[in-house]
PDB file of C-alpha atoms in Angstrom:
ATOM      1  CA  UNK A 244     -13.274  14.185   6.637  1.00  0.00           C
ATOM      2  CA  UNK A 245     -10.199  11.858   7.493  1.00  0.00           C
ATOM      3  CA  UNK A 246      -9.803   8.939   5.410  1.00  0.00           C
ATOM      4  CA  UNK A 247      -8.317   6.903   7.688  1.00  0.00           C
ATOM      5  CA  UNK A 248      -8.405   7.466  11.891  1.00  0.00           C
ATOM      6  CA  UNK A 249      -6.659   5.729  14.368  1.00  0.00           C
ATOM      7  CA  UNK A 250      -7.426   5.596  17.929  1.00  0.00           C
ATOM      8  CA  UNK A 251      -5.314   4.652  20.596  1.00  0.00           C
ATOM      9  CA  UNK A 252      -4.138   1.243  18.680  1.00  0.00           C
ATOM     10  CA  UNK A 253      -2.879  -1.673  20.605  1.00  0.00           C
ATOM     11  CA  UNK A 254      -1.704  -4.979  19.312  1.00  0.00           C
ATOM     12  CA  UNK A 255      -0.829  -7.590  21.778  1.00  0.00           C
ATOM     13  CA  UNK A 256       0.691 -11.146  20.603  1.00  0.00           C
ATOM     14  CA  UNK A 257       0.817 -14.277  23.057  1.00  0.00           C
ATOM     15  CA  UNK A 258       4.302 -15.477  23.561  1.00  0.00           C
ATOM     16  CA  UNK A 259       4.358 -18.728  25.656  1.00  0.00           C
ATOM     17  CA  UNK A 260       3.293 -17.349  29.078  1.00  0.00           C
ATOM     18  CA  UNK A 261       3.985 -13.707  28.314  1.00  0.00           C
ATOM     19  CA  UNK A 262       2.927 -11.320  25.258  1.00  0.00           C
ATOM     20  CA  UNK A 263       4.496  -8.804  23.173  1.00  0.00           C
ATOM     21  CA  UNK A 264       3.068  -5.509  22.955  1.00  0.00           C
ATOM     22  CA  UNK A 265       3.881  -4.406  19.021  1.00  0.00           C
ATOM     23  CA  UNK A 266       1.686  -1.361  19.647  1.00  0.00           C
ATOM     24  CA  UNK A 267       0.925   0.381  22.708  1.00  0.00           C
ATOM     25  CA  UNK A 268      -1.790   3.257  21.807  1.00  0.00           C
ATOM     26  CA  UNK A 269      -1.053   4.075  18.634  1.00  0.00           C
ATOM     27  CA  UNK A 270      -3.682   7.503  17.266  1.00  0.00           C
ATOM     28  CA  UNK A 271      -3.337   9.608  14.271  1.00  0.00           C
ATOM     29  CA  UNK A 272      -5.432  10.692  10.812  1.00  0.00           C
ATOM     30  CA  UNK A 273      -4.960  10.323   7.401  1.00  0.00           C
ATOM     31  CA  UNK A 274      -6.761  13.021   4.937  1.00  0.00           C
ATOM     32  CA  UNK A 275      -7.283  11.948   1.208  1.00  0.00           C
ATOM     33  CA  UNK A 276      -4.246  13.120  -1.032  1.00  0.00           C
ATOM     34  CA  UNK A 277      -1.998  12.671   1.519  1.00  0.00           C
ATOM     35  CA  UNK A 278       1.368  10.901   1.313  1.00  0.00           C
ATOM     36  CA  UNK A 279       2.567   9.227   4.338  1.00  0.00           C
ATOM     37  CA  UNK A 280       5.966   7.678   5.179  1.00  0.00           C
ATOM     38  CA  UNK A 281       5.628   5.510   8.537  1.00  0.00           C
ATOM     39  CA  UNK A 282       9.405   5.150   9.662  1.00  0.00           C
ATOM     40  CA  UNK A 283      10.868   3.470  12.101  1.00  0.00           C
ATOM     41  CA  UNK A 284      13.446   1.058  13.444  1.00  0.00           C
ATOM     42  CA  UNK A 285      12.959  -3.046  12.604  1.00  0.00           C
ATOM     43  CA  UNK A 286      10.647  -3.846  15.562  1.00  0.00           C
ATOM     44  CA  UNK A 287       9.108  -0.778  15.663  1.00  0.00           C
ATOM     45  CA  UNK A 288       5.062  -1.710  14.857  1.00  0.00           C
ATOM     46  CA  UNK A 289       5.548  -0.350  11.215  1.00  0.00           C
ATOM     47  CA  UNK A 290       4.013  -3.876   9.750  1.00  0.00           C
ATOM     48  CA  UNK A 291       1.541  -4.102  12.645  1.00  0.00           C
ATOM     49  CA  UNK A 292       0.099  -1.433  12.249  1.00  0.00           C
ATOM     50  CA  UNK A 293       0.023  -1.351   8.153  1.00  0.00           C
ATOM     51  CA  UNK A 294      -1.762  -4.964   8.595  1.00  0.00           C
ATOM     52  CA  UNK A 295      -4.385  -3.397  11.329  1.00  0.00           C
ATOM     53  CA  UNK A 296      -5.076  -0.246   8.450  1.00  0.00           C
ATOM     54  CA  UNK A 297      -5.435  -2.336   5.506  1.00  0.00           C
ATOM     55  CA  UNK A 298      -8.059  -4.748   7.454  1.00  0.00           C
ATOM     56  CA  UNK A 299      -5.676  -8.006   6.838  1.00  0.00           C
ATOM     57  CA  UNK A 300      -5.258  -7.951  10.759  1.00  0.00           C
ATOM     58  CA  UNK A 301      -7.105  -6.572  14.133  1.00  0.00           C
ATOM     59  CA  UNK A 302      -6.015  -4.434  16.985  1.00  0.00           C
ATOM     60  CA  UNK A 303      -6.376  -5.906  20.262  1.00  0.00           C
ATOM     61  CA  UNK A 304      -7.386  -2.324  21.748  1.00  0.00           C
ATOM     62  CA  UNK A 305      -8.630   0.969  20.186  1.00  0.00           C
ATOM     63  CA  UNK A 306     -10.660   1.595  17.021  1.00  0.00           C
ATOM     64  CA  UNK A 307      -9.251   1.704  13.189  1.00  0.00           C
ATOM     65  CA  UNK A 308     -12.013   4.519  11.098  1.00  0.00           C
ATOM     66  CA  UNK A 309     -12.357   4.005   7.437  1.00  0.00           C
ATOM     67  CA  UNK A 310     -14.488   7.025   6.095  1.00  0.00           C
ATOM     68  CA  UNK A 311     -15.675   7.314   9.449  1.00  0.00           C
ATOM     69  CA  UNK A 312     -16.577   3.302   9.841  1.00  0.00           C
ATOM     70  CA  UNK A 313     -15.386   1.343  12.501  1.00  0.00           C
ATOM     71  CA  UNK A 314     -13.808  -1.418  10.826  1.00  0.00           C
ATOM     72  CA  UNK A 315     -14.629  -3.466  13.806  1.00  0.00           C
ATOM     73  CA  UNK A 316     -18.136  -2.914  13.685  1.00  0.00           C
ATOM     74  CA  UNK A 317     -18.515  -4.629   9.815  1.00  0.00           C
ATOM     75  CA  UNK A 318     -18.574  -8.120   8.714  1.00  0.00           C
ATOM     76  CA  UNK A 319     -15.714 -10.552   7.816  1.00  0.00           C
ATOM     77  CA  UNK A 320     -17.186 -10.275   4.196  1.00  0.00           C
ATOM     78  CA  UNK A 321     -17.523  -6.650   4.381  1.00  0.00           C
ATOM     79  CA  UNK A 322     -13.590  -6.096   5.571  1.00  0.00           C
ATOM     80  CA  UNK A 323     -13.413  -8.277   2.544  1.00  0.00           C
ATOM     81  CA  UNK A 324     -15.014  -6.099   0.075  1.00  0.00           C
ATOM     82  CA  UNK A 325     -13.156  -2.544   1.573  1.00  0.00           C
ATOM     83  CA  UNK A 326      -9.874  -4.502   0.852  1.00  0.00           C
ATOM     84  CA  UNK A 327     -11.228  -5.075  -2.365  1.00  0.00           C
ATOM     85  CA  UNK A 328     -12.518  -2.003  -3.552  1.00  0.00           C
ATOM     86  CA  UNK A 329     -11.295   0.909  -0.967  1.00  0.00           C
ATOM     87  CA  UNK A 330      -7.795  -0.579  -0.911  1.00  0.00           C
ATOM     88  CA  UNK A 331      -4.421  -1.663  -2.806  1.00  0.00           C
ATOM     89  CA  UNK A 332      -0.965  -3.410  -1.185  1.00  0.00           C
ATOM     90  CA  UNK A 333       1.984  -3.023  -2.564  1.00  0.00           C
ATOM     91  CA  UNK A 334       4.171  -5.717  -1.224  1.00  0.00           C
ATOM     92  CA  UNK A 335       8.122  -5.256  -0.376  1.00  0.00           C
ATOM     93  CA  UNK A 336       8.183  -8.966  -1.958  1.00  0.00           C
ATOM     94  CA  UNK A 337       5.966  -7.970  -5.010  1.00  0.00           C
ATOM     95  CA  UNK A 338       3.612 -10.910  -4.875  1.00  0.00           C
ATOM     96  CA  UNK A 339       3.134 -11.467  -8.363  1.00  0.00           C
ATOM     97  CA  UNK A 340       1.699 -14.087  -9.899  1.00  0.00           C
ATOM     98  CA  UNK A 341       4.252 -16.295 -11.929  1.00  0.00           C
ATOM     99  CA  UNK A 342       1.866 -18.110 -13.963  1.00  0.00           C
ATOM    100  CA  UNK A 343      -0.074 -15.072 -15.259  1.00  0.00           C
ATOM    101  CA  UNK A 344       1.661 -12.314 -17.336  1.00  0.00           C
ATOM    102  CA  UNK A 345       2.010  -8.515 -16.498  1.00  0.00           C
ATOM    103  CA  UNK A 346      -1.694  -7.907 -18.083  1.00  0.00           C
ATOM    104  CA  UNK A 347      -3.401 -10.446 -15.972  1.00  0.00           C
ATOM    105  CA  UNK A 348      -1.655  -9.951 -12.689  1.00  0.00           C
ATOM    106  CA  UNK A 349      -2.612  -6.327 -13.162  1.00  0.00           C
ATOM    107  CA  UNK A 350      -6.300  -7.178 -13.993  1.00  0.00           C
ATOM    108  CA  UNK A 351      -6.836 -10.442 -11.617  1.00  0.00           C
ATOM    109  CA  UNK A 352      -7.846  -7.624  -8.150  1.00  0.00           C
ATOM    110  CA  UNK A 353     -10.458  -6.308 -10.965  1.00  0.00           C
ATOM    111  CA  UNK A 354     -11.473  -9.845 -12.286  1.00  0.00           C
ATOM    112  CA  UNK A 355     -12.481 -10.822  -8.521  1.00  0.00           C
ATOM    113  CA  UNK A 356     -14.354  -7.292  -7.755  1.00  0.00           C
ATOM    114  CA  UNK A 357     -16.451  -8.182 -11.364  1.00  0.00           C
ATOM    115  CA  UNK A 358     -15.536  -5.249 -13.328  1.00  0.00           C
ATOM    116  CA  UNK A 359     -16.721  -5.450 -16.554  1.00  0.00           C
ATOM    117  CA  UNK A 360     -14.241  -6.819 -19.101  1.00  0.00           C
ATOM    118  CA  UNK A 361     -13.961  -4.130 -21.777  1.00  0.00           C
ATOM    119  CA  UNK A 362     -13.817  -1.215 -18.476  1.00  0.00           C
ATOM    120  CA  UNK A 363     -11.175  -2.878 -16.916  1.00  0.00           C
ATOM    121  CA  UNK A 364      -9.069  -3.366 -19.970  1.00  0.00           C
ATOM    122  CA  UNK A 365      -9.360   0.629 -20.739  1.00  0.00           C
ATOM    123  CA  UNK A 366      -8.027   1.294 -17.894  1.00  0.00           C
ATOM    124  CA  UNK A 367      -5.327  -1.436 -17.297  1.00  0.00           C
ATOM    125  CA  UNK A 368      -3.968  -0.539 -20.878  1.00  0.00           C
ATOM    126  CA  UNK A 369      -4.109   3.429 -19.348  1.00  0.00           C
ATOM    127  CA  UNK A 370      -2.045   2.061 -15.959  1.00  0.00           C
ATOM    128  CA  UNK A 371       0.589   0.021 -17.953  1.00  0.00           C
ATOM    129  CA  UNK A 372       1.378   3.050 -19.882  1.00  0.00           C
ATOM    130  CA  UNK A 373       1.915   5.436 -16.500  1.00  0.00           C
ATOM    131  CA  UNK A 374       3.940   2.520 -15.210  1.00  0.00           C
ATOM    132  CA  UNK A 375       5.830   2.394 -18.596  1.00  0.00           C
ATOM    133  CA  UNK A 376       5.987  -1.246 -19.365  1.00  0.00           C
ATOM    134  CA  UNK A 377       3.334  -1.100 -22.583  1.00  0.00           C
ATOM    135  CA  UNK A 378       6.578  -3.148 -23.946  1.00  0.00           C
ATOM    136  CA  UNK A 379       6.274  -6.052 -21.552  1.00  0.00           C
ATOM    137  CA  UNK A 380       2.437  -6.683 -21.197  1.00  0.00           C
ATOM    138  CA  UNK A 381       3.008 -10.634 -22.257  1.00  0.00           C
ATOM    139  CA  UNK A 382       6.307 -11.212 -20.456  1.00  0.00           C
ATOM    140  CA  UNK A 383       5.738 -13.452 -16.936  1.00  0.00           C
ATOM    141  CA  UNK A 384       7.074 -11.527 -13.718  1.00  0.00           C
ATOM    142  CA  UNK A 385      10.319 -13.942 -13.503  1.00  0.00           C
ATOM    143  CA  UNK A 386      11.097 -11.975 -17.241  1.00  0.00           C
ATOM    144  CA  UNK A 387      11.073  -8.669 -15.281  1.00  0.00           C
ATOM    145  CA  UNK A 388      13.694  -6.726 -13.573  1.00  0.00           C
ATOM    146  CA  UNK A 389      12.923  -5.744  -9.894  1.00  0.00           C
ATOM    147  CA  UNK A 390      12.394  -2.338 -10.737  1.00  0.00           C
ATOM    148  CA  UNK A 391       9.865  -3.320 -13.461  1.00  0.00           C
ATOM    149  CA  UNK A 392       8.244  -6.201 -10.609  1.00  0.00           C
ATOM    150  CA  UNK A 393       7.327  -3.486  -8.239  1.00  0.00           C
ATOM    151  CA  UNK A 394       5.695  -1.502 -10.932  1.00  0.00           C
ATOM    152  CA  UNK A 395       3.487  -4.060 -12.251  1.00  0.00           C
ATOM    153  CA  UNK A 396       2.811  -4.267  -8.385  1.00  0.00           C
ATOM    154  CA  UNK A 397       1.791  -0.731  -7.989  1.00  0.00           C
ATOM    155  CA  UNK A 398      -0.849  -0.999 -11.205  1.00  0.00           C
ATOM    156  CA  UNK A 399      -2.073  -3.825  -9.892  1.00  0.00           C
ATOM    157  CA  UNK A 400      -2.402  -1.683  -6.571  1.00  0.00           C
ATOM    158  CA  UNK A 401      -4.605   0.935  -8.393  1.00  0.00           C
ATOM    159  CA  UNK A 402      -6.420  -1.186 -10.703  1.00  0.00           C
ATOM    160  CA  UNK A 403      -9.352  -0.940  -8.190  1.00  0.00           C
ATOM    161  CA  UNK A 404      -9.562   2.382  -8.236  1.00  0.00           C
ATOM    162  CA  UNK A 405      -8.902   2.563  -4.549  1.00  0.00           C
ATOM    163  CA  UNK A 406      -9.317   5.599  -1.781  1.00  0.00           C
ATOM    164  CA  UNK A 407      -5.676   4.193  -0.078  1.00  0.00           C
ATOM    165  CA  UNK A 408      -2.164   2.275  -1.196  1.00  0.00           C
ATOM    166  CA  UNK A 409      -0.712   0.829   1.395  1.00  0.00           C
ATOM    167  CA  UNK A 410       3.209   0.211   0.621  1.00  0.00           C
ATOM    168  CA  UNK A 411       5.330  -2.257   3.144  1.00  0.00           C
ATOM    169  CA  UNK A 412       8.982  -1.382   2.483  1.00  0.00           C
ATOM    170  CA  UNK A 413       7.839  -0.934  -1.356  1.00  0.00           C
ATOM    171  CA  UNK A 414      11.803  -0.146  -2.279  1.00  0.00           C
ATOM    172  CA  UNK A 415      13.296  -2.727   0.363  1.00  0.00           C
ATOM    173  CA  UNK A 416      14.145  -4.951  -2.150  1.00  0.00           C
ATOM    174  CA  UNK A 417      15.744  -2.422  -4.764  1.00  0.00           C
ATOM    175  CA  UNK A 418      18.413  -1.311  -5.623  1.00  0.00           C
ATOM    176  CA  UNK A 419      18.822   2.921  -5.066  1.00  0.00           C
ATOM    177  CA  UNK A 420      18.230   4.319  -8.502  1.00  0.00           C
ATOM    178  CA  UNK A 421      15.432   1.608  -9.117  1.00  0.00           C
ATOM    179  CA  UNK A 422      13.764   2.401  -5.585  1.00  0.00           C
ATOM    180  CA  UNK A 423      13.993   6.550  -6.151  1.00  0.00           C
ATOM    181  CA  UNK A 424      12.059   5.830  -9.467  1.00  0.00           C
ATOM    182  CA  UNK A 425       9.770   3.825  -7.929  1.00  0.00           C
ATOM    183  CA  UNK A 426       9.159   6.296  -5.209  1.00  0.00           C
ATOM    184  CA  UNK A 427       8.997   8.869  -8.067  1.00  0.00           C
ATOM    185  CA  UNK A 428       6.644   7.560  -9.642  1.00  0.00           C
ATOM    186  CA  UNK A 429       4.135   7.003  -6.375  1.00  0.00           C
ATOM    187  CA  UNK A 430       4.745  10.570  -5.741  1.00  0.00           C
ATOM    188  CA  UNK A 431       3.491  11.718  -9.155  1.00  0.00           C
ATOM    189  CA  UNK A 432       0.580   9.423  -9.149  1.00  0.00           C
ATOM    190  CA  UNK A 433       0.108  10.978  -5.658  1.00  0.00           C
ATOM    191  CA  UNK A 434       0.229  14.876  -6.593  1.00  0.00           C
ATOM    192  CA  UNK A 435      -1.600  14.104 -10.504  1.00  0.00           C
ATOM    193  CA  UNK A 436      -4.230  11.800  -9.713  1.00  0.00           C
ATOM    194  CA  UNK A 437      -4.402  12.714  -5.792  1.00  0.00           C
ATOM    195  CA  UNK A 438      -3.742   8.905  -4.768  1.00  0.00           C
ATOM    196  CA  UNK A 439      -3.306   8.931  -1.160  1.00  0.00           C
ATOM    197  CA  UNK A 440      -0.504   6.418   0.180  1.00  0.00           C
ATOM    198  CA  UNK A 441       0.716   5.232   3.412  1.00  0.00           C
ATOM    199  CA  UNK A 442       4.304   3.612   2.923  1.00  0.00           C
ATOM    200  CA  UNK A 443       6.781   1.899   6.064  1.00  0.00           C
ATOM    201  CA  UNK A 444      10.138   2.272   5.245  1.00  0.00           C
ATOM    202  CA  UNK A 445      13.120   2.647   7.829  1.00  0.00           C
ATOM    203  CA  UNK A 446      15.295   4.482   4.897  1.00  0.00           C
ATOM    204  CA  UNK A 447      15.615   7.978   6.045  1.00  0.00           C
ATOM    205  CA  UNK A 448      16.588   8.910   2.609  1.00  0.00           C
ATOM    206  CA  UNK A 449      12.869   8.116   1.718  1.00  0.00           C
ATOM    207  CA  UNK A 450      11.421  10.838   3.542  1.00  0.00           C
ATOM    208  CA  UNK A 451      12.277  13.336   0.748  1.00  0.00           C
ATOM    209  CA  UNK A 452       9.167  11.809  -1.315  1.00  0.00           C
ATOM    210  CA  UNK A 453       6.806  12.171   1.258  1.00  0.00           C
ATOM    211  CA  UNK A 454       4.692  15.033   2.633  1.00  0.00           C
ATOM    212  CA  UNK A 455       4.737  13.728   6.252  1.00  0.00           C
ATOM    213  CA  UNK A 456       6.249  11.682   8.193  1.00  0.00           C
ATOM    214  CA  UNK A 457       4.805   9.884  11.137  1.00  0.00           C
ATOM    215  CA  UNK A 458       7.798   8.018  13.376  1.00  0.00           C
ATOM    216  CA  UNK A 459       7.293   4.916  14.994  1.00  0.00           C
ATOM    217  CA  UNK A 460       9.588   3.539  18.649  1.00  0.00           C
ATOM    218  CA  UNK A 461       8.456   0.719  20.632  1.00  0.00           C
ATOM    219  CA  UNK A 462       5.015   0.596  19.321  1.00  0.00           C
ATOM    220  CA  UNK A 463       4.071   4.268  19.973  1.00  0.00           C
ATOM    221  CA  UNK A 464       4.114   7.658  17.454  1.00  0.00           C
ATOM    222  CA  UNK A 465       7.295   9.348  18.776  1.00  0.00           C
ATOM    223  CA  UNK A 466       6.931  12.573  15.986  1.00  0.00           C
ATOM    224  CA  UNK A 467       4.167  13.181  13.373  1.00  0.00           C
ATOM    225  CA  UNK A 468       5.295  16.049  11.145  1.00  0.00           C
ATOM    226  CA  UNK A 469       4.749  17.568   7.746  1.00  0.00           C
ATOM    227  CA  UNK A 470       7.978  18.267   5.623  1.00  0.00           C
TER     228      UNK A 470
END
């Protein structure tokens, strides 16, 4: 069963008396345990389309399947709950928090889904340790280096337990060592606790983490292959 299916996505915006057409039939599958790098030039429909898989945003054609649900077909409170539960955003811009420290930015996605406090703290403490800042777990995100940002971000990601990570440019704002160890570390949560991800980037030098690549030009798939 495919986690994710796309079929035949289109996303249309209104421009004054025109539109732009970000994607123009857009189709392809995501199995569970897979790790997916969505390249492509600036402009291509990478962002589009991430927005129109993780819910935040709706195609204007075609049908987005979530374990075989038509995303279309469920509630705005529903859409709510699979971004919830079913699935974590890392953001190119980290989107921490500043008030709250690395503990409770990790925990708030598992505050609002009402995990019990004791379970979620288990498994928080268990997340800050594979992310490797059990040293920083009172210092605010402003305290952090980049590196150690987007890993609070990725935790936070997986707090939830979810099926899918969806990454927007996750190492765009990196430097290169910092962004190959944050890569390395998606890729081992990927292969040891079979985490499937689906990550835009338009570095080609990312593509050596990832176990396929799907290509995005003018808002269509232009190659979809395993490496």
């Amino acid at each position: 069963m495919s986690l994710v299916e796309l079929q035949e996505i289109k996303k249309e915006y209104p421009l004054g008396r025109t539109s732009v057409h970000a994607l123009k039939g857009v189709s392809f599958t995501i199995k569970a345990g897979e790790f997916v790098s969505l390249m492509g030039p600036s402009g291509s429909g990478k962002s589009t389309l991430l927005n129109i898989v993780g819910c935040i945003d709706g195609p204007t054609g075609g049908a987005v399947l979530v374990e075989d649900r038509n995303v279309a077909d469920l509630s705005d409170n529903e859409q709510a709950e699979m971004r919830l539960r079913k699935i974590g955003f890392i953001f190119q811009s980290f989107n921490l928090i500043p008030v709250l420290n690395i503990y409770e930015n990790i925990e708030f996605p598992a505050v609002l889904a009402g995990t019990p406090k004791g379970e979620r703290r288990d498994y928080i403490m268990h997340l800050i340790e594979r992310v490797e800042l059990q040293d920083f777990i009172q210092h605010k995100p402003d305290e952090l280096s980049g590196g150690q940002r987007q890993r609070v971000a990725i935790a936070r990601a997986l707090v939830n337990r979810p099926r899918l990570v969806i990454a927007d440019e996750p190492t765009g704002n990196l430097d290169t060592e910092t962004g190959e160890r944050v890569l390395e570390l998606m890729r081992e949560l990927n292969n040891r606790d079979k985490v499937t991800f689906l990550f835009a980037t338009h570095d080609p030098e990312v593509t050596k983490y990832a176990g396929r690549v799907v290509r995005l030009r003018d808002g269509l798939v232009s190659n979809d292959r395993e490496v």
